[in-house]
């Protein structure tokens, strides 16, 4: 046999050939953009740890959602930053709470956009915990009632999908039951199934939702990041309990988990490219050490290649802009250079 028969470089000679054999493609249609709603009007306050992302009053939230939709982004993941927090997390399930009002505004003004709502107590409790604390411990079963009530209030406001983020045992079942008995059998659940206890959420928590943990941490409910088999058990439980989409979080630090989850479960799979992952790339780019757009595309493609169907990312708008530009360029100029 003449050496070398196989020359992998043959198919890398130019962009047209590379494009022809490219295995994975990013598409704005797979992005979910997180949005942060705040009370008031005419507020568009940049979240410094998440540059290019904003605290938005409802009028500005609608504008941002329209812009996202016009870039081909099909869905947003909605968070609320309430005016006041209390021990009962009452703002989380108030019929006219910030998220409920934001859902109504979005569904009225941008009806074709999928509005997914994050279901957890920690943006609404004074102590920053995800549910009710008893003897210093996040009490599972009483918190389930809270979580289910939050989900129902989102459904009643018109949410298209609820995304329970708490990592309580039985949370998908509790939500599914309450939704079903209230005629929301068709409302899908995107479960934060394998959510690791991670310091990568700090930018989101401190600045995004302006929460602080008064004591303790979240390691009694979120997963130990040393574990992989346990992540598969968590995902299996959520599927049994009725999850429609399962999620791995964080994304870039958990590409092994994403890959395993896709291979083992064949479910619609989301990966959450979290605030700390965004902030690291953003900070390094500001220092001039890396090319922001290039690293963003490489990171998002890696998440897709690992097996994620959906990517929740603060980069969604910028990446969608670049993808749009690239699509029109490759259709014309690049093919002519073959
Ligand atoms: C819980 C929630 C958190 C994130 C999404 N939903 C915070 C937490 O669990 O501590 C983190 C997202 C991110 O870091 O981008 N409401
Ligand atoms: Zn929480």
Coordinates of C-alpha atoms and ligand atoms in Angstrom, one line a residue:
X1 CA 0.0 0.0 0.0
X2 CA 1.3 3.4 -1.0
X3 CA 2.0 5.5 2.0
X4 CA -0.1 7.2 3.1
X5 CA -3.4 6.0 1.6
X6 CA -5.3 7.9 4.2
X7 CA -4.6 11.6 4.2
X8 CA -7.1 13.2 6.5
X9 CA -5.8 16.6 5.4
X10 CA -7.4 16.2 2.0
X11 CA -10.8 17.1 3.4
X12 CA -9.4 20.1 5.3
X13 CA -8.0 22.0 2.3
X14 CA -10.5 24.8 2.2
X15 CA -13.7 25.9 4.0
X16 CA -16.0 24.4 1.4
X17 CA -14.6 20.9 1.9
X18 CA -14.4 21.4 5.7
X19 CA -18.0 22.4 5.6
X20 CA -19.0 19.4 3.5
X21 CA -17.8 16.9 6.1
X22 CA -18.5 19.0 9.2
X23 CA -20.3 16.7 11.7
X24 CA -21.8 19.2 14.1
X25 CA -23.5 22.5 13.5
X26 CA -24.5 25.3 15.8
X27 CA -27.9 26.8 15.1
X28 CA -29.7 29.6 16.8
X29 CA -32.7 27.4 16.8
X30 CA -31.1 25.3 19.6
X31 CA -30.4 28.3 21.9
X32 CA -32.3 29.3 25.0
X33 CA -31.5 32.8 26.2
X34 CA -31.8 33.5 30.0
X35 CA -33.6 36.8 30.8
X36 CA -33.9 38.6 34.1
X37 CA -37.1 40.5 34.8
X38 CA -37.2 43.4 37.4
X39 CA -40.1 45.6 38.6
X40 CA -40.4 49.1 37.2
X41 CA -40.3 50.6 33.7
X42 CA -37.7 51.7 31.3
X43 CA -35.0 49.8 33.1
X44 CA -32.2 48.2 31.1
X45 CA -29.4 47.8 33.6
X46 CA -26.4 45.8 32.5
X47 CA -25.4 42.9 34.8
X48 CA -21.7 43.6 35.2
X49 CA -20.7 40.0 35.7
X50 CA -22.7 39.0 32.6
X51 CA -21.8 41.8 30.2
X52 CA -24.4 42.1 27.4
X53 CA -27.1 40.8 29.7
X54 CA -29.5 43.1 31.5
X55 CA -31.9 43.5 34.3
X56 CA -35.0 44.4 32.3
X57 CA -38.3 45.9 33.3
X58 CA -41.2 44.4 31.4
X59 CA -41.2 47.0 28.6
X60 CA -37.5 46.4 27.9
X61 CA -37.9 42.7 28.5
X62 CA -40.3 42.6 25.6
X63 CA -37.9 44.5 23.4
X64 CA -35.1 42.1 24.2
X65 CA -37.3 39.1 23.6
X66 CA -38.3 40.5 20.2
X67 CA -34.6 41.0 19.3
X68 CA -33.8 37.4 20.3
X69 CA -36.7 36.0 18.3
X70 CA -35.6 38.0 15.3
X71 CA -32.2 36.4 15.5
X72 CA -33.8 33.0 15.3
X73 CA -33.7 32.1 19.1
X74 CA -36.8 30.2 19.8
X75 CA -36.9 30.3 23.6
X76 CA -36.1 32.2 26.7
X77 CA -35.5 31.1 30.3
X78 CA -37.1 33.6 32.6
X79 CA -35.8 34.6 36.0
X80 CA -37.4 37.2 38.3
X81 CA -35.6 39.6 40.7
X82 CA -38.4 40.5 43.1
X83 CA -38.6 43.8 45.0
X84 CA -38.7 42.0 48.4
X85 CA -37.7 38.6 49.6
X86 CA -39.2 36.8 52.6
X87 CA -39.0 33.5 54.6
X88 CA -41.9 32.0 52.7
X89 CA -40.6 32.9 49.2
X90 CA -44.1 34.4 48.7
X91 CA -43.0 36.4 45.7
X92 CA -42.2 33.2 43.8
X93 CA -45.9 32.1 43.5
X94 CA -47.7 35.4 43.8
X95 CA -50.3 35.6 41.0
X96 CA -49.0 39.1 40.1
X97 CA -45.3 38.5 41.0
X98 CA -42.5 39.6 38.8
X99 CA -42.1 36.4 36.8
X100 CA -45.9 35.9 36.4
X101 CA -46.2 39.5 35.1
X102 CA -43.2 39.0 32.8
X103 CA -44.7 35.8 31.4
X104 CA -48.0 37.6 30.6
X105 CA -46.2 40.5 28.9
X106 CA -44.1 38.2 26.8
X107 CA -46.9 35.9 25.8
X108 CA -49.0 39.0 24.8
X109 CA -46.3 40.8 22.8
X110 CA -44.2 37.9 21.5
X111 CA -46.6 35.0 21.4
X112 CA -44.5 32.8 19.1
X113 CA -41.5 32.9 21.5
X114 CA -41.3 29.9 23.9
X115 CA -41.3 31.2 27.5
X116 CA -39.7 28.8 29.9
X117 CA -39.7 29.7 33.6
X118 CA -37.1 28.7 36.2
X119 CA -38.8 27.2 39.2
X120 CA -36.9 27.6 42.5
X121 CA -37.3 29.4 45.8
X122 CA -33.8 30.9 46.0
X123 CA -34.5 34.2 44.2
X124 CA -37.4 34.8 46.6
X125 CA -36.3 33.6 50.0
X126 CA -34.7 36.1 52.4
X127 CA -32.0 33.5 53.3
X128 CA -31.2 32.7 49.7
X129 CA -32.1 29.0 50.1
X130 CA -34.2 27.1 47.5
X131 CA -37.0 26.1 49.9
X132 CA -37.8 25.8 53.6
X133 CA -35.1 25.3 56.1
X134 CA -35.6 23.1 59.2
X135 CA -32.8 22.8 61.7
X136 CA -30.4 24.2 59.2
X137 CA -31.3 21.6 56.5
X138 CA -33.3 22.2 53.3
X139 CA -36.4 20.3 54.2
X140 CA -37.3 18.2 51.2
X141 CA -41.0 17.4 51.5
X142 CA -42.4 20.7 52.7
X143 CA -40.3 22.4 50.0
X144 CA -41.9 20.2 47.4
X145 CA -45.3 21.9 48.1
X146 CA -43.7 25.3 47.6
X147 CA -42.0 24.2 44.3
X148 CA -45.2 22.8 42.9
X149 CA -47.1 25.9 43.8
X150 CA -44.5 28.1 42.1
X151 CA -44.8 25.9 38.9
X152 CA -48.6 26.1 39.0
X153 CA -48.5 29.9 39.3
X154 CA -46.2 30.1 36.3
X155 CA -48.6 27.8 34.3
X156 CA -51.6 29.9 35.2
X157 CA -49.7 33.0 34.1
X158 CA -49.2 31.4 30.7
X159 CA -45.7 29.9 30.9
X160 CA -45.0 27.5 28.0
X161 CA -42.7 25.2 30.0
X162 CA -41.5 25.0 33.6
X163 CA -37.9 24.3 34.6
X164 CA -37.5 23.1 38.2
X165 CA -34.0 24.0 39.4
X166 CA -34.0 22.8 43.0
X167 CA -32.7 19.3 43.0
X168 CA -35.2 18.2 45.6
X169 CA -36.1 14.5 45.6
X170 CA -39.4 13.9 43.9
X171 CA -39.7 17.5 42.5
X172 CA -40.7 16.4 39.0
X173 CA -43.4 14.1 40.3
X174 CA -44.8 16.8 42.7
X175 CA -45.0 19.4 39.9
X176 CA -46.4 16.9 37.4
X177 CA -49.2 15.9 39.7
X178 CA -50.2 19.4 40.6
X179 CA -50.1 20.5 37.0
X180 CA -52.2 17.5 35.9
X181 CA -54.9 18.0 38.5
X182 CA -55.2 21.6 37.3
X183 CA -55.6 20.8 33.7
X184 CA -52.0 21.5 32.6
X185 CA -51.4 17.9 31.4
X186 CA -49.8 19.3 28.3
X187 CA -47.3 21.7 29.9
X188 CA -43.8 20.3 29.5
X189 CA -41.2 20.1 32.2
X190 CA -37.5 20.8 31.5
X191 CA -35.8 19.3 34.6
X192 CA -32.5 20.5 35.9
X193 CA -31.7 16.9 36.4
X194 CA -28.0 16.7 36.9
X195 CA -27.2 20.0 38.6
X196 CA -23.9 20.1 40.3
X197 CA -23.1 22.2 43.4
X198 CA -20.8 24.7 41.7
X199 CA -19.1 28.0 42.4
X200 CA -19.7 28.7 38.7
X201 CA -23.2 30.0 39.6
X202 CA -21.8 32.9 41.7
X203 CA -22.1 35.6 39.0
X204 CA -25.7 34.6 38.4
X205 CA -26.5 34.4 42.1
X206 CA -24.8 37.5 43.3
X207 CA -25.5 39.8 40.5
X208 CA -28.1 38.2 38.2
X209 CA -30.7 37.5 40.9
X210 CA -29.1 39.5 43.7
X211 CA -29.4 36.7 46.2
X212 CA -27.2 35.8 49.1
X213 CA -27.0 32.7 51.2
X214 CA -27.4 33.7 54.8
X215 CA -25.8 30.5 56.0
X216 CA -24.7 27.1 54.7
X217 CA -24.5 26.1 51.1
X218 CA -26.4 24.0 48.5
X219 CA -24.4 20.8 48.8
X220 CA -27.2 18.9 50.6
X221 CA -29.3 19.0 47.5
X222 CA -27.2 19.9 44.4
X223 CA -24.8 17.1 43.3
X224 CA -21.2 16.6 44.3
X225 CA -19.2 17.4 41.2
X226 CA -17.0 14.4 41.7
X227 CA -19.8 12.1 40.6
X228 CA -20.9 10.8 37.2
X229 CA -22.9 7.6 37.9
X230 CA -25.1 9.5 40.3
X231 CA -25.8 12.1 37.6
X232 CA -27.2 9.2 35.5
X233 CA -29.4 8.0 38.4
X234 CA -30.7 11.6 38.9
X235 CA -31.6 11.8 35.2
X236 CA -33.3 8.4 35.2
X237 CA -35.4 9.4 38.2
X238 CA -36.6 12.6 36.5
X239 CA -37.5 10.7 33.4
X240 CA -39.5 8.2 35.5
X241 CA -41.2 11.1 37.2
X242 CA -42.3 12.7 33.9
X243 CA -39.6 15.1 32.8
X244 CA -39.9 16.0 29.1
X245 CA -36.4 17.5 28.7
X246 CA -33.5 16.7 31.0
X247 CA -30.6 19.1 31.7
X248 CA -27.0 18.9 32.7
X249 CA -25.6 21.9 34.5
X250 CA -23.0 23.3 34.2
X251 CA -22.1 22.5 30.6
X252 CA -18.5 23.1 29.8
X253 CA -17.2 21.5 33.1
X254 CA -19.5 18.6 32.5
X255 CA -19.1 17.6 28.9
X256 CA -18.5 14.0 30.0
X257 CA -21.9 14.0 31.7
X258 CA -23.6 15.6 28.7
X259 CA -22.1 12.9 26.4
X260 CA -23.0 10.1 28.8
X261 CA -26.5 11.4 29.3
X262 CA -27.2 11.5 25.6
X263 CA -25.9 8.0 25.0
X264 CA -27.7 6.5 27.9
X265 CA -31.1 8.1 27.7
X266 CA -31.9 9.3 24.2
X267 CA -34.0 12.1 25.6
X268 CA -34.1 15.8 24.5
X269 CA -31.1 17.1 26.4
X270 CA -30.3 20.6 27.5
X271 CA -27.0 21.9 28.8
X272 CA -26.7 25.1 30.8
X273 CA -23.6 27.1 29.8
X274 CA -23.7 28.9 33.2
X275 CA -22.8 32.4 34.4
X276 CA -19.3 31.5 35.6
X277 CA -18.4 29.9 32.3
X278 CA -19.6 33.0 30.5
X279 CA -17.7 35.3 32.9
X280 CA -14.4 33.4 32.5
X281 CA -14.4 33.7 28.7
X282 CA -15.5 37.3 28.9
X283 CA -12.8 38.2 31.4
X284 CA -10.1 36.5 29.5
X285 CA -11.2 38.3 26.3
X286 CA -11.1 41.6 28.1
X287 CA -7.5 40.9 29.1
X288 CA -6.7 40.4 25.5
X289 CA -5.7 36.8 26.1
X290 CA -8.3 35.1 23.9
X291 CA -10.6 36.1 21.0
X292 CA -14.1 36.4 22.5
X293 CA -16.2 35.4 19.5
X294 CA -13.9 32.6 18.4
X295 CA -13.8 31.0 21.9
X296 CA -17.5 31.5 22.3
X297 CA -18.2 29.5 19.1
X298 CA -15.7 26.9 20.0
X299 CA -17.2 26.4 23.5
X300 CA -20.8 26.3 22.2
X301 CA -19.8 23.8 19.5
X302 CA -18.1 21.6 22.1
X303 CA -21.3 21.5 24.1
X304 CA -23.2 20.5 20.9
X305 CA -20.6 17.9 19.9
X306 CA -20.9 16.4 23.4
X307 CA -24.5 15.7 22.7
X308 CA -26.6 18.6 23.9
X309 CA -29.7 19.3 21.8
X310 CA -30.4 22.6 23.5
X311 CA -27.9 25.1 24.9
X312 CA -28.9 27.6 27.5
X313 CA -26.4 30.4 27.2
X314 CA -25.9 34.1 27.9
X315 CA -24.0 34.1 24.5
X316 CA -27.2 33.3 22.6
X317 CA -27.7 36.6 20.9
X318 CA -24.1 37.2 19.9
X319 CA -23.7 33.6 18.6
X320 CA -26.9 33.9 16.7
X321 CA -25.7 37.1 15.1
X322 CA -22.5 35.4 13.9
X323 CA -24.3 32.3 12.7
X324 CA -26.6 34.4 10.6
X325 CA -23.7 36.2 9.0
X326 CA -21.8 33.0 8.4
X327 CA -24.8 31.4 6.8
X328 CA -25.1 34.0 4.1
X329 CA -21.3 34.2 3.5
X330 CA -20.9 30.5 3.0
X331 CA -23.8 30.5 0.6
X332 CA -22.0 32.9 -1.7
X333 CA -18.4 34.0 -1.3
X334 CA -16.9 31.0 0.3
X335 CA -18.2 28.4 -2.2
X336 CA -16.7 30.5 -5.0
X337 CA -13.2 30.0 -3.5
X338 CA -13.2 26.2 -3.9
Ligands
LIG1 C1 -31.8 28.5 40.7 C2 -30.8 28.7 39.5 C3 -29.5 29.0 39.6 C4 -29.0 29.0 38.3 C5 -30.0 28.8 37.5 N1 -31.2 28.5 38.3 C6 -28.6 29.3 40.9 C7 -28.3 28.2 41.8 O1 -28.8 27.0 41.7 O2 -27.6 28.4 42.7 C8 -27.6 29.3 38.0 C9 -27.4 29.8 36.5 C10 -26.0 30.3 36.2 O3 -25.1 30.3 37.0 O4 -25.9 30.8 35.1 N2 -32.8 29.4 40.6
LIG2 ZN1 -32.5 27.4 44.1

